[in-house]
PDB file of C-alpha atoms in Angstrom:
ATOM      1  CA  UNK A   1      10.490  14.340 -13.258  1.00  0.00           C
ATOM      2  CA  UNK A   2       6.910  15.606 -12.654  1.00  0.00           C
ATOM      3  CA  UNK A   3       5.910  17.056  -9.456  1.00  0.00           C
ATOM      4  CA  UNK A   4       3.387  16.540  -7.194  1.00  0.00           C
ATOM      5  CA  UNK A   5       0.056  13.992  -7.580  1.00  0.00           C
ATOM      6  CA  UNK A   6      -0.777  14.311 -10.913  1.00  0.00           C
ATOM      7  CA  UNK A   7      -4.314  14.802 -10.568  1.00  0.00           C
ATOM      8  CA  UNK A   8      -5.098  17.520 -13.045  1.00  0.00           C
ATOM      9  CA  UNK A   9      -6.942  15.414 -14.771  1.00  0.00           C
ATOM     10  CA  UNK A  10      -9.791  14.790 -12.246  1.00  0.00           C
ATOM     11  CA  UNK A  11     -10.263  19.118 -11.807  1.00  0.00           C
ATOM     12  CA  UNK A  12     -13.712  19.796 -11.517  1.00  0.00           C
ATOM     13  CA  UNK A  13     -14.922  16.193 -11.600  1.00  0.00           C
ATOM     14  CA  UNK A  14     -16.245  14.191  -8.820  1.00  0.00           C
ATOM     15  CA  UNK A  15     -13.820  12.237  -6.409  1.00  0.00           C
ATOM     16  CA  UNK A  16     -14.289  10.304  -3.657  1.00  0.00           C
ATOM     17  CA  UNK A  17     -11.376  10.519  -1.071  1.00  0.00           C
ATOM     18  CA  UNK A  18     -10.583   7.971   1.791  1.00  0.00           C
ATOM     19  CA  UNK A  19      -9.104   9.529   4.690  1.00  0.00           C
ATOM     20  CA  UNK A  20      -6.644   7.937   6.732  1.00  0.00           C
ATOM     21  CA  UNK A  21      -9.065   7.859   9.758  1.00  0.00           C
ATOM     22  CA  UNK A  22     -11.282   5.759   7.692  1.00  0.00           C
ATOM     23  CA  UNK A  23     -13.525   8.209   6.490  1.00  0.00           C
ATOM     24  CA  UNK A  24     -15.220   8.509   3.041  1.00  0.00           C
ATOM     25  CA  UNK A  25     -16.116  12.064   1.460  1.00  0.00           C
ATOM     26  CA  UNK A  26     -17.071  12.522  -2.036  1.00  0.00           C
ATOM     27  CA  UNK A  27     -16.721  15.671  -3.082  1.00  0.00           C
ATOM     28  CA  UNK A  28     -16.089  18.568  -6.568  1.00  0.00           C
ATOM     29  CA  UNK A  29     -11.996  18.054  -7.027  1.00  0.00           C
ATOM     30  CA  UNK A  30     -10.918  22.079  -6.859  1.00  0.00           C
ATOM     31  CA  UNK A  31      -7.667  22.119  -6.478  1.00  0.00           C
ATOM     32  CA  UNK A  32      -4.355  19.938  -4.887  1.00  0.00           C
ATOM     33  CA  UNK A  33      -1.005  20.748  -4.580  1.00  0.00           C
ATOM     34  CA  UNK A  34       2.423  18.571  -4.509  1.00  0.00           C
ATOM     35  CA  UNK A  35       1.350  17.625  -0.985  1.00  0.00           C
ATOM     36  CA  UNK A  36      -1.819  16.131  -2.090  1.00  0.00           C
ATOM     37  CA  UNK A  37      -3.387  18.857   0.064  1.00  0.00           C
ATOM     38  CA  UNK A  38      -6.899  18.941  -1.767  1.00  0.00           C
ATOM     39  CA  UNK A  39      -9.823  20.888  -1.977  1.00  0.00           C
ATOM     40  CA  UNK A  40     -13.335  19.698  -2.580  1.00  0.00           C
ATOM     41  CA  UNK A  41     -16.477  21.610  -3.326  1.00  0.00           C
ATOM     42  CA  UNK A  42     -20.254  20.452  -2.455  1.00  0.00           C
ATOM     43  CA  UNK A  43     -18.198  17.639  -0.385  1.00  0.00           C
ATOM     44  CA  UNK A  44     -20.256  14.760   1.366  1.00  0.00           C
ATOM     45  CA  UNK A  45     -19.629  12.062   3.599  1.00  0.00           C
ATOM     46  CA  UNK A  46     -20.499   8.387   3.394  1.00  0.00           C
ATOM     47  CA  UNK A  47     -20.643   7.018   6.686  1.00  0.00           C
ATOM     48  CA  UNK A  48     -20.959   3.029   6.236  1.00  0.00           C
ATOM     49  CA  UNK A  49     -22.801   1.131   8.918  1.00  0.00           C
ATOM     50  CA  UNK A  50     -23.423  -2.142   9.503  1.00  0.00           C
ATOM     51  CA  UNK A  51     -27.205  -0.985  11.126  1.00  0.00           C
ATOM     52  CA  UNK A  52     -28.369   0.714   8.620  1.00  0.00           C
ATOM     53  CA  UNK A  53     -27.857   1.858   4.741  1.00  0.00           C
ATOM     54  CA  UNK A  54     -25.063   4.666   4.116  1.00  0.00           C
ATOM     55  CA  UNK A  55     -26.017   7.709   5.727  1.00  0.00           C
ATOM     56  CA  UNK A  56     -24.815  10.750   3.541  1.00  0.00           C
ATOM     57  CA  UNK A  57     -23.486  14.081   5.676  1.00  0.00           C
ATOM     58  CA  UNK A  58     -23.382  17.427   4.155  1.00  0.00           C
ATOM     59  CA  UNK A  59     -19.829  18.937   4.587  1.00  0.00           C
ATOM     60  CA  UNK A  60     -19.576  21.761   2.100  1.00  0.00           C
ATOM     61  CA  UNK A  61     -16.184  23.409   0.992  1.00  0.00           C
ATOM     62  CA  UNK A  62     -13.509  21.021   2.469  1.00  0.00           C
ATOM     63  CA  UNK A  63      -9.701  21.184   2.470  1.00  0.00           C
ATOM     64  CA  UNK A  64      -8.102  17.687   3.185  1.00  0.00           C
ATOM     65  CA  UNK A  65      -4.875  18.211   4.337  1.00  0.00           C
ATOM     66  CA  UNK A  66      -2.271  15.652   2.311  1.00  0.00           C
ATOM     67  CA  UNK A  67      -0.949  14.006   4.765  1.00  0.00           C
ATOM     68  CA  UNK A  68      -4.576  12.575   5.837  1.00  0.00           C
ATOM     69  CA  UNK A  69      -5.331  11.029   2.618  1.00  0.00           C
ATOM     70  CA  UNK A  70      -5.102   7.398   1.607  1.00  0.00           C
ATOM     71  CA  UNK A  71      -6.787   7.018  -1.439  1.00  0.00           C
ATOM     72  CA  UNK A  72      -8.377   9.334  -4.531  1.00  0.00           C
ATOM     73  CA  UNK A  73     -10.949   7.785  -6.796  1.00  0.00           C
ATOM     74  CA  UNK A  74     -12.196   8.603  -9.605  1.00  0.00           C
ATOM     75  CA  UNK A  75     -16.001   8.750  -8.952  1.00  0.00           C
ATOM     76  CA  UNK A  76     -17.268   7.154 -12.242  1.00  0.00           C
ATOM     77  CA  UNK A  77     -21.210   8.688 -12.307  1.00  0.00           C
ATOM     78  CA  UNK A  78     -22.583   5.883 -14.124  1.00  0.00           C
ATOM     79  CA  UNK A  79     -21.620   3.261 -12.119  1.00  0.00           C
ATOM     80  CA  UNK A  80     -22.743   5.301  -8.806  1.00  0.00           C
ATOM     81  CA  UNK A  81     -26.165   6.180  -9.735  1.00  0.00           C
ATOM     82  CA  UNK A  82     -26.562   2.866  -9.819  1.00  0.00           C
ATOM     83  CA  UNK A  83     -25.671   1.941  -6.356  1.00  0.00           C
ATOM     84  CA  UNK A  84     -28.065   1.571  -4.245  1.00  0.00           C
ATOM     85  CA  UNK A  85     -26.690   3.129  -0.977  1.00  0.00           C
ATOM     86  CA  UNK A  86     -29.776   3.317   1.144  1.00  0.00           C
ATOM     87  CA  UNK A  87     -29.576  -0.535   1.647  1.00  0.00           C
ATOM     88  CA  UNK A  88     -25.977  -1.104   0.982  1.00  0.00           C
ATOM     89  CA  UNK A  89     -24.103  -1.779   4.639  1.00  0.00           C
ATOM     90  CA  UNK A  90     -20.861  -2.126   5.616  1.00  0.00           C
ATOM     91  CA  UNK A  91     -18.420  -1.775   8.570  1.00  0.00           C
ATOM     92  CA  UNK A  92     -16.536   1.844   8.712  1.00  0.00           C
ATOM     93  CA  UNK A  93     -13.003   0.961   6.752  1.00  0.00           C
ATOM     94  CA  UNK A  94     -10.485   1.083   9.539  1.00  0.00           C
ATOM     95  CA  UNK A  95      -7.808   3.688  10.091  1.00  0.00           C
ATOM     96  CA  UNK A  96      -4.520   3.279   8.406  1.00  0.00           C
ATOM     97  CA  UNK A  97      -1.932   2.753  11.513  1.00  0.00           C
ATOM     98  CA  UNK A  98       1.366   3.901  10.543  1.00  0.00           C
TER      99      UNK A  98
ATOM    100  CA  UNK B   1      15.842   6.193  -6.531  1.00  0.00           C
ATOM    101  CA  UNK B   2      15.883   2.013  -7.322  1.00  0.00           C
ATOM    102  CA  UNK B   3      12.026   1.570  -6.459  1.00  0.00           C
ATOM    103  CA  UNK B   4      11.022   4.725  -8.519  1.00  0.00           C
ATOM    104  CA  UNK B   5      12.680   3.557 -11.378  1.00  0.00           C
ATOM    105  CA  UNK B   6      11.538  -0.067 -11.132  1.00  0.00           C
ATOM    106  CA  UNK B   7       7.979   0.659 -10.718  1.00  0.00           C
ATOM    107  CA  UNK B   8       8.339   3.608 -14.002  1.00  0.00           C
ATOM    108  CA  UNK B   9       8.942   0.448 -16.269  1.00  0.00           C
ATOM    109  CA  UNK B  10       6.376  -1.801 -14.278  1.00  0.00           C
ATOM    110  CA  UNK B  11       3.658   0.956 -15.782  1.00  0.00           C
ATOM    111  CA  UNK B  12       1.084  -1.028 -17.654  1.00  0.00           C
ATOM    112  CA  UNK B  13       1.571  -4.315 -15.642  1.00  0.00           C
ATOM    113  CA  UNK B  14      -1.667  -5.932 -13.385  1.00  0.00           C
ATOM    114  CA  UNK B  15      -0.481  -4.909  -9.306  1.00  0.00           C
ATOM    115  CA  UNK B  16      -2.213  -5.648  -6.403  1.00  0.00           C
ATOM    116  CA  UNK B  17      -1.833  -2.590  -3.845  1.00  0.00           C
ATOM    117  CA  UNK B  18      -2.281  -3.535   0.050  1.00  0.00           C
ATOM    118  CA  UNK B  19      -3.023  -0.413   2.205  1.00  0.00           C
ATOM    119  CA  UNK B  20      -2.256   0.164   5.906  1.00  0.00           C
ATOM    120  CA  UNK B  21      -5.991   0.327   6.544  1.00  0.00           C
ATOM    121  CA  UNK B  22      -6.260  -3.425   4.913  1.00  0.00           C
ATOM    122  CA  UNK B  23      -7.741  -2.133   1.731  1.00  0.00           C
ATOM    123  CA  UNK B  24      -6.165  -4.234  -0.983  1.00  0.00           C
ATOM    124  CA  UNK B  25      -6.789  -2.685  -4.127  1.00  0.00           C
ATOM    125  CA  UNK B  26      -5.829  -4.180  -7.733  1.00  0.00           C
ATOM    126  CA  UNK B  27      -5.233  -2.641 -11.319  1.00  0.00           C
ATOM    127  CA  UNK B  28      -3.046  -2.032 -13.629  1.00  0.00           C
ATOM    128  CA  UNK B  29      -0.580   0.569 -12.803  1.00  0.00           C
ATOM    129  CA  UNK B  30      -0.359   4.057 -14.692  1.00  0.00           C
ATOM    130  CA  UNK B  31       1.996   5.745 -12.790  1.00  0.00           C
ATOM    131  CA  UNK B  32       4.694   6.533  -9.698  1.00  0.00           C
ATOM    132  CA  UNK B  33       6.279   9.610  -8.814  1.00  0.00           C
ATOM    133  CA  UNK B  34       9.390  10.217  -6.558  1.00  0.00           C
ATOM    134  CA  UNK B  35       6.874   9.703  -3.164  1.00  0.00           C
ATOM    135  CA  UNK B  36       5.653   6.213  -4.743  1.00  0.00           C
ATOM    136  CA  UNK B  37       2.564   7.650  -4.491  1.00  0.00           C
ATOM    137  CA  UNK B  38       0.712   5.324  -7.099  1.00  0.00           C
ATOM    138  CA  UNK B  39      -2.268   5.592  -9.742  1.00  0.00           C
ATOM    139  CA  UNK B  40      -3.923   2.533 -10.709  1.00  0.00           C
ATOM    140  CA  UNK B  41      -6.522   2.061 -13.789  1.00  0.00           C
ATOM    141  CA  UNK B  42      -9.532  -0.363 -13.909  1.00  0.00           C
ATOM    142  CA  UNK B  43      -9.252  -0.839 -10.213  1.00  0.00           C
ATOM    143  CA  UNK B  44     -11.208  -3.610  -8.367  1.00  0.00           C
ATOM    144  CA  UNK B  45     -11.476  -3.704  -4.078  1.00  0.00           C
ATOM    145  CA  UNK B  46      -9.778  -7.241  -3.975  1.00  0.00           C
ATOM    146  CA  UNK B  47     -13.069  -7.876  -1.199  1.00  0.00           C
ATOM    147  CA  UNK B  48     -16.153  -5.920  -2.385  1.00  0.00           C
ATOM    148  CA  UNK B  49     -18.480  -7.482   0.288  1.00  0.00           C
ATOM    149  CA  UNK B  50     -16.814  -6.557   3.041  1.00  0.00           C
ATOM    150  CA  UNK B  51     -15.377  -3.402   1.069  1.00  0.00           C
ATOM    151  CA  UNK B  52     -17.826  -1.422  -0.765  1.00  0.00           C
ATOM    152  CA  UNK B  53     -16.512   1.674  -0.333  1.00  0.00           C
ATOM    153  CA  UNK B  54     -15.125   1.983  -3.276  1.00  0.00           C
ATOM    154  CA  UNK B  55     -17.423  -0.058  -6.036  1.00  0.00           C
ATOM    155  CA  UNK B  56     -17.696   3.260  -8.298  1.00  0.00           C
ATOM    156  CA  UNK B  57     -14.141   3.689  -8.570  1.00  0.00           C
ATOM    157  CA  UNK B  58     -12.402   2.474 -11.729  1.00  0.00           C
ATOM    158  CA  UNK B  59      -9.132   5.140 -11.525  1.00  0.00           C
ATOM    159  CA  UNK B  60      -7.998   5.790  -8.080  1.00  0.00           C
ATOM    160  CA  UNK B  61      -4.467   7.464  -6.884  1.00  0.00           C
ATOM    161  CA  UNK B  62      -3.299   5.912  -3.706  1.00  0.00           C
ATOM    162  CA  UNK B  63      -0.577   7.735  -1.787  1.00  0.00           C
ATOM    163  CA  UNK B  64       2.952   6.217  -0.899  1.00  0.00           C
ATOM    164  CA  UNK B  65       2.826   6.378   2.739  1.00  0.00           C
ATOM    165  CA  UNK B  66      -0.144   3.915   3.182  1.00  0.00           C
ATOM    166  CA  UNK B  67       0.944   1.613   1.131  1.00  0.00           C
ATOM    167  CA  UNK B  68       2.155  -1.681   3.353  1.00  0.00           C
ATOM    168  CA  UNK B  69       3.064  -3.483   0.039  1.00  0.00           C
ATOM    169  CA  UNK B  70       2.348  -4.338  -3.877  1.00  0.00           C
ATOM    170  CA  UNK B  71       1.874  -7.798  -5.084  1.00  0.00           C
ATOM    171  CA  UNK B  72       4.215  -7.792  -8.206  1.00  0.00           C
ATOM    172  CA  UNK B  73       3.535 -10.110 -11.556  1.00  0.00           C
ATOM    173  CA  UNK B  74       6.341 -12.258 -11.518  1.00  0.00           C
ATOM    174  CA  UNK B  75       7.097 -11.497 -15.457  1.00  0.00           C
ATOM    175  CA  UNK B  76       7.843  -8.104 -13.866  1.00  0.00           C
ATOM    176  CA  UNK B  77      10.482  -9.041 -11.769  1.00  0.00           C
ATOM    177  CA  UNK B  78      14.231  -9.437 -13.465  1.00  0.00           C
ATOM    178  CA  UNK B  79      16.042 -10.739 -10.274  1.00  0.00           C
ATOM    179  CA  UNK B  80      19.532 -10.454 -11.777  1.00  0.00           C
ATOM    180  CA  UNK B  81      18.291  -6.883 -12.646  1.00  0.00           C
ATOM    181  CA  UNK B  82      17.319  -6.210  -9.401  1.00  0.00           C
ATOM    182  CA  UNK B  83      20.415  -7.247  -7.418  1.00  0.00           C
ATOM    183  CA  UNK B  84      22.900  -5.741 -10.038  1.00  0.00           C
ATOM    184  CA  UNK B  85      20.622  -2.370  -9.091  1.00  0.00           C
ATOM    185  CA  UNK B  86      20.587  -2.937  -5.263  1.00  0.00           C
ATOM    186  CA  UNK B  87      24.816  -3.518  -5.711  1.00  0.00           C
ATOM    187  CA  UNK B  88      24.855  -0.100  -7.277  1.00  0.00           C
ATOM    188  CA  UNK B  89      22.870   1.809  -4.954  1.00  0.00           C
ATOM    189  CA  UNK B  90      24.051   0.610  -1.781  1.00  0.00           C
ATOM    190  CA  UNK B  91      27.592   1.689  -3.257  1.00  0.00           C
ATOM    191  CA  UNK B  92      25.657   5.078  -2.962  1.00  0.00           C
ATOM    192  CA  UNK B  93      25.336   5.036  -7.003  1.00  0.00           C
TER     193      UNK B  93
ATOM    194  CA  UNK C   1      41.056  -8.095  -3.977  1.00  0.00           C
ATOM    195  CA  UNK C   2      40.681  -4.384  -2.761  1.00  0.00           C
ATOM    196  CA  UNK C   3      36.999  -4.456  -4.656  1.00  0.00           C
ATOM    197  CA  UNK C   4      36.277  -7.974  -3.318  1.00  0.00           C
ATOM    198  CA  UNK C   5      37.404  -6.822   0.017  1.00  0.00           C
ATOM    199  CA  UNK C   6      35.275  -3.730  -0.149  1.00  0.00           C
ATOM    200  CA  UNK C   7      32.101  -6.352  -1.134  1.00  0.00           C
ATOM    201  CA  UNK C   8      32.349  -8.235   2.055  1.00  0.00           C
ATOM    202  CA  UNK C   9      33.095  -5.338   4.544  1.00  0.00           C
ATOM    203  CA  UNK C  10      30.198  -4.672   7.062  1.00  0.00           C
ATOM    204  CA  UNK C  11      31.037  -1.201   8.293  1.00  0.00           C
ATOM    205  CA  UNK C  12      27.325  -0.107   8.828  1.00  0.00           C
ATOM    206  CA  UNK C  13      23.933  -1.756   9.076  1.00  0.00           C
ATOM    207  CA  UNK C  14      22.642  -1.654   5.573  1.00  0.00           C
ATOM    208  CA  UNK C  15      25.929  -3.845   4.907  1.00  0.00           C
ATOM    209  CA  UNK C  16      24.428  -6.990   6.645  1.00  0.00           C
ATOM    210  CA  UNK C  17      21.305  -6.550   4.382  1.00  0.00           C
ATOM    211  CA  UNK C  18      23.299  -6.275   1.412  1.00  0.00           C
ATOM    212  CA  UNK C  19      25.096  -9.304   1.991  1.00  0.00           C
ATOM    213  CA  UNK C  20      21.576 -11.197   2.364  1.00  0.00           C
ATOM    214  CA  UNK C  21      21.201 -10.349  -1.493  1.00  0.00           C
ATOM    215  CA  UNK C  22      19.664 -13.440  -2.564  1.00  0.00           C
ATOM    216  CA  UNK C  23      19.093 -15.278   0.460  1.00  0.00           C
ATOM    217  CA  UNK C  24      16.372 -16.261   2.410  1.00  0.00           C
ATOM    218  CA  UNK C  25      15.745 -13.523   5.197  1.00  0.00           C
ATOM    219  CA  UNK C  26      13.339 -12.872   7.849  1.00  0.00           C
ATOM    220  CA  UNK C  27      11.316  -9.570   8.470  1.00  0.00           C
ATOM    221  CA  UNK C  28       9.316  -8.366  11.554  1.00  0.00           C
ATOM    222  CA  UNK C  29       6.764  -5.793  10.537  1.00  0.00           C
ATOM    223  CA  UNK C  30       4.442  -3.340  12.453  1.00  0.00           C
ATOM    224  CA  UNK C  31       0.533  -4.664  12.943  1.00  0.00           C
ATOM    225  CA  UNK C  32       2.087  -7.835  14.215  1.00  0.00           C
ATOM    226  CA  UNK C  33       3.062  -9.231  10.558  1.00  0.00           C
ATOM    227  CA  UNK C  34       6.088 -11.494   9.887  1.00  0.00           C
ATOM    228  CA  UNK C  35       7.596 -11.962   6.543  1.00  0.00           C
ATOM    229  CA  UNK C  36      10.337 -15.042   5.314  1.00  0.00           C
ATOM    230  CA  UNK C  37      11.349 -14.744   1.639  1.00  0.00           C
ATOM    231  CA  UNK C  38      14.364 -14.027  -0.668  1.00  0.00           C
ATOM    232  CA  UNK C  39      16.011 -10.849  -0.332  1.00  0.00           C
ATOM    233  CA  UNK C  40      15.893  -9.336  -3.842  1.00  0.00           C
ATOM    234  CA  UNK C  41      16.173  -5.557  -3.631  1.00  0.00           C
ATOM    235  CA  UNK C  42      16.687  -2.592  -1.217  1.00  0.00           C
ATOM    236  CA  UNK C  43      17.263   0.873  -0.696  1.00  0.00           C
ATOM    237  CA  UNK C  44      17.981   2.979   2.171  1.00  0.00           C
ATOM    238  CA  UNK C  45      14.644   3.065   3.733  1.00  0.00           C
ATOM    239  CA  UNK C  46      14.582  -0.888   4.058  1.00  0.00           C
ATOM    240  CA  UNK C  47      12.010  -1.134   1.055  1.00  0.00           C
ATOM    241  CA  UNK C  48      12.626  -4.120  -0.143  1.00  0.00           C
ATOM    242  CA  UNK C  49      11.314  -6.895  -2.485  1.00  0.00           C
ATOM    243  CA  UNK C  50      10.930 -10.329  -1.240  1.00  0.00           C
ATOM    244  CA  UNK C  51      10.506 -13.418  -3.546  1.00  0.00           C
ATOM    245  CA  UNK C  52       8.600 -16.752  -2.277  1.00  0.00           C
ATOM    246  CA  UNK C  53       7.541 -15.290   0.416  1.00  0.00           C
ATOM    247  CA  UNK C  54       5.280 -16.678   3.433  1.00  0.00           C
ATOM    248  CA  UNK C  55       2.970 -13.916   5.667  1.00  0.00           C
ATOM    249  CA  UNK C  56       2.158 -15.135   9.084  1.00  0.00           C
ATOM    250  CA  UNK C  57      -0.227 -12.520  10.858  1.00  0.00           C
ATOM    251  CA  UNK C  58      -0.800 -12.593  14.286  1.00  0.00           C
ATOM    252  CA  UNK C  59      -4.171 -11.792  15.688  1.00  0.00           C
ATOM    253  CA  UNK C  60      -5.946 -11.623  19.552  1.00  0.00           C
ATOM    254  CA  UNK C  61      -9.469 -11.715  19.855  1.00  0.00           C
ATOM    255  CA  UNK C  62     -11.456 -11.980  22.945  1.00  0.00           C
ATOM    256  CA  UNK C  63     -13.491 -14.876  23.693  1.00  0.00           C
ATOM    257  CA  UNK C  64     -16.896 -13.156  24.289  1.00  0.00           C
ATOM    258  CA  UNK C  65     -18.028 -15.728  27.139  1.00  0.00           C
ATOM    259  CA  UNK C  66     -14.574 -16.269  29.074  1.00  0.00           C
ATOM    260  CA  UNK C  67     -13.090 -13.236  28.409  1.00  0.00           C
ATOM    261  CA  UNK C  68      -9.372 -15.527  27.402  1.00  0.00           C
ATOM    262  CA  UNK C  69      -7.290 -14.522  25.110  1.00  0.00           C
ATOM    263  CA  UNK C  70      -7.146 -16.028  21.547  1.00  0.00           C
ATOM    264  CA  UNK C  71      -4.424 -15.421  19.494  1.00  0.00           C
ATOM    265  CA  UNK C  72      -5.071 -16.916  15.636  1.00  0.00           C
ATOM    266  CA  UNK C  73      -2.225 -16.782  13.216  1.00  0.00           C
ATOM    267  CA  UNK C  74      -2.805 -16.672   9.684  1.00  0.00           C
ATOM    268  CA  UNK C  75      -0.282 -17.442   6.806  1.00  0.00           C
ATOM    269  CA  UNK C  76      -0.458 -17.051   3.216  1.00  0.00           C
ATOM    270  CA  UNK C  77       2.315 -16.986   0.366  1.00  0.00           C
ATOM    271  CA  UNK C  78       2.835 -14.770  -2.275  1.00  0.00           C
ATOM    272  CA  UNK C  79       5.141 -15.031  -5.331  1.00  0.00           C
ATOM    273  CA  UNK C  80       6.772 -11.762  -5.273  1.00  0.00           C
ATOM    274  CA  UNK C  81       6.439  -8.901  -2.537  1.00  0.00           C
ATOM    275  CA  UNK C  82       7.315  -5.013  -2.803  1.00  0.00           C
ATOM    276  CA  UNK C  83       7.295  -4.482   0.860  1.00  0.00           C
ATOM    277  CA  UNK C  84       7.303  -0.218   1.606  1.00  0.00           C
ATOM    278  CA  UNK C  85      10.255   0.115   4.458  1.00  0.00           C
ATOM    279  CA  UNK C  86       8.384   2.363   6.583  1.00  0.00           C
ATOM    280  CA  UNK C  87       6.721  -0.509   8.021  1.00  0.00           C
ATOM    281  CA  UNK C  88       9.989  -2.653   8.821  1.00  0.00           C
ATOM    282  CA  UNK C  89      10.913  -3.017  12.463  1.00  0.00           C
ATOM    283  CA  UNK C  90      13.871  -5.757  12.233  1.00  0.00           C
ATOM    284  CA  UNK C  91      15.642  -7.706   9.184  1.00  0.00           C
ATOM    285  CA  UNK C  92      17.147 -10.962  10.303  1.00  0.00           C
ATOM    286  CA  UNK C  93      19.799 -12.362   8.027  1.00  0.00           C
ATOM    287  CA  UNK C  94      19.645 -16.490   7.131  1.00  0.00           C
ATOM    288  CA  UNK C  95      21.453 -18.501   9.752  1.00  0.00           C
ATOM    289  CA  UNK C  96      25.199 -19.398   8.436  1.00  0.00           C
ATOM    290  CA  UNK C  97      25.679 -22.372   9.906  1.00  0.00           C
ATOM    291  CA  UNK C  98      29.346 -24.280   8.698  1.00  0.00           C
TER     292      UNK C  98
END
């Protein structure tokens, strides 16, 4: 039986992780562990709006605790460069309610 | 112990994931482990307007505990199987 | 006898459910959800998998201008359901009328 999230494969690439509060941060996978604690290097945050395009947030070195995180993507760079985020708008995605 | 194994030989079938936060998320599944945490490949946001956080993700790993439920192909559901597995683990087996 | 005796006993919660194997059963869900479909599989936690089954979601938005109360139910089917137990608030086995 293998242990823990399985995301080896994504070390040192670029991820984008939803948070359970309904955040977005896209950051340099470092490191997890078999609580899907993570750690993320030259991290950013999307913040969607509805106002405005996505506003992008410098963060830094982040470590998302495990039991905050919904969802880890794959941030395929191809298919991101070619969004266009200054003019793409969207309500936050809502928290996940237990 | 039922679910784990069930969704180990779903692996390679089209799911449709539905997160607590709304999110539904479809792909084919690669993988489970013993949390249900699942990884799904050639994912699509089932509603990209209103969703587009996501639209550069084609691999994502969602985990267990916000997942509210998974849409299942119906040629990956044995129903005899299924009870005949339920009957054995509630005997504690 | 002794095994078919041991099939039907309800000594314990998870009993009731197993004797709803195949049947159509109703579920009560946090975030105001409501599930009816055939009992398939369980475990322990109450995840289940439901077959034919109907959603009904219950939402209340506020009339901007009067300030009343609308509550809007929506309802959708879906062939076959994984539903994660966590969620699960109350399992109601089919009526047995006869």
């Amino acid at each position: 039986m293998s242990d823990g999230p399985g995301l080896e494969s994504l070390v040192d690439q670029t991820i984008s992780v939803i948070t359970n509060d309904g955040r977005n941060i896209v950051g340099i996978l470092k490191g997890f562990d078999q609580a899907t604690n993570i750690i993320l290097d030259e991290s950013h945050e999307r913040v969607y709006s509805t106002k405005e395009g996505v506003q992008q947030l410098v963060l830094g070195l982040y470590i998302i605790r495990g039991d905050n995180i919904s969802v880890v993507g794959e941030l395929d760079e191809d298919l991101d460069s070619n969004l266009d985020l200054k003019n793409l708008r969207a309500h936050p995605l809502k928290p996940v309610i237990h | 112990m039922l679910f784990f194994s069930y969704f180990k030989d779903l692996v390679g079938r089209e799911v449709t994931v539905e997160l607590k936060n709304d999110l539904a998320i479809r792909g084919t599944l690669h993988s489970v482990d013993q949390y249900l945490n699942i990884k799904l490949e050639n994912t699509r946001v089932v509603d990209q307007d209103k969703y587009p956080h996501m639209l550069s993700v084609r691999n994502c790993f969602i985990r267990g505990s916000v997942v509210r439920y998974v849409q299942l192909p119906p040629e990956g559901v044995d129903v005899e199987l299924l009870h005949d597995a339920t009957r054995r683990e509630a005997r504690g087996g | 006898m002794a095994a078919a005796e041991e099939e039907s006993a309800v000594k314990e919660p998870l009993d009731l459910i197993r004797l709803s194997l195949d049947e159509r059963i109703y579920v009560k869900l946090r975030s105001d959800r409501e599930l009816r479909g055939k009992l398939h599989a369980y475990d322990q936690h109450l995840n289940m998998i439901l077959g034919d089954v109907e959603e009904i979601v219950t939402t209340v938005e506020i009339d901007d201008e009067t300030y009343e109360e609308i509550v809007r139910t929506t309802r959708r089917t879906v062939p076959f359901l994984f539903v994660r137990g966590d969620g699960v608030i109350l399992v109601s086995p089919p009526l047995r009328t006869a």
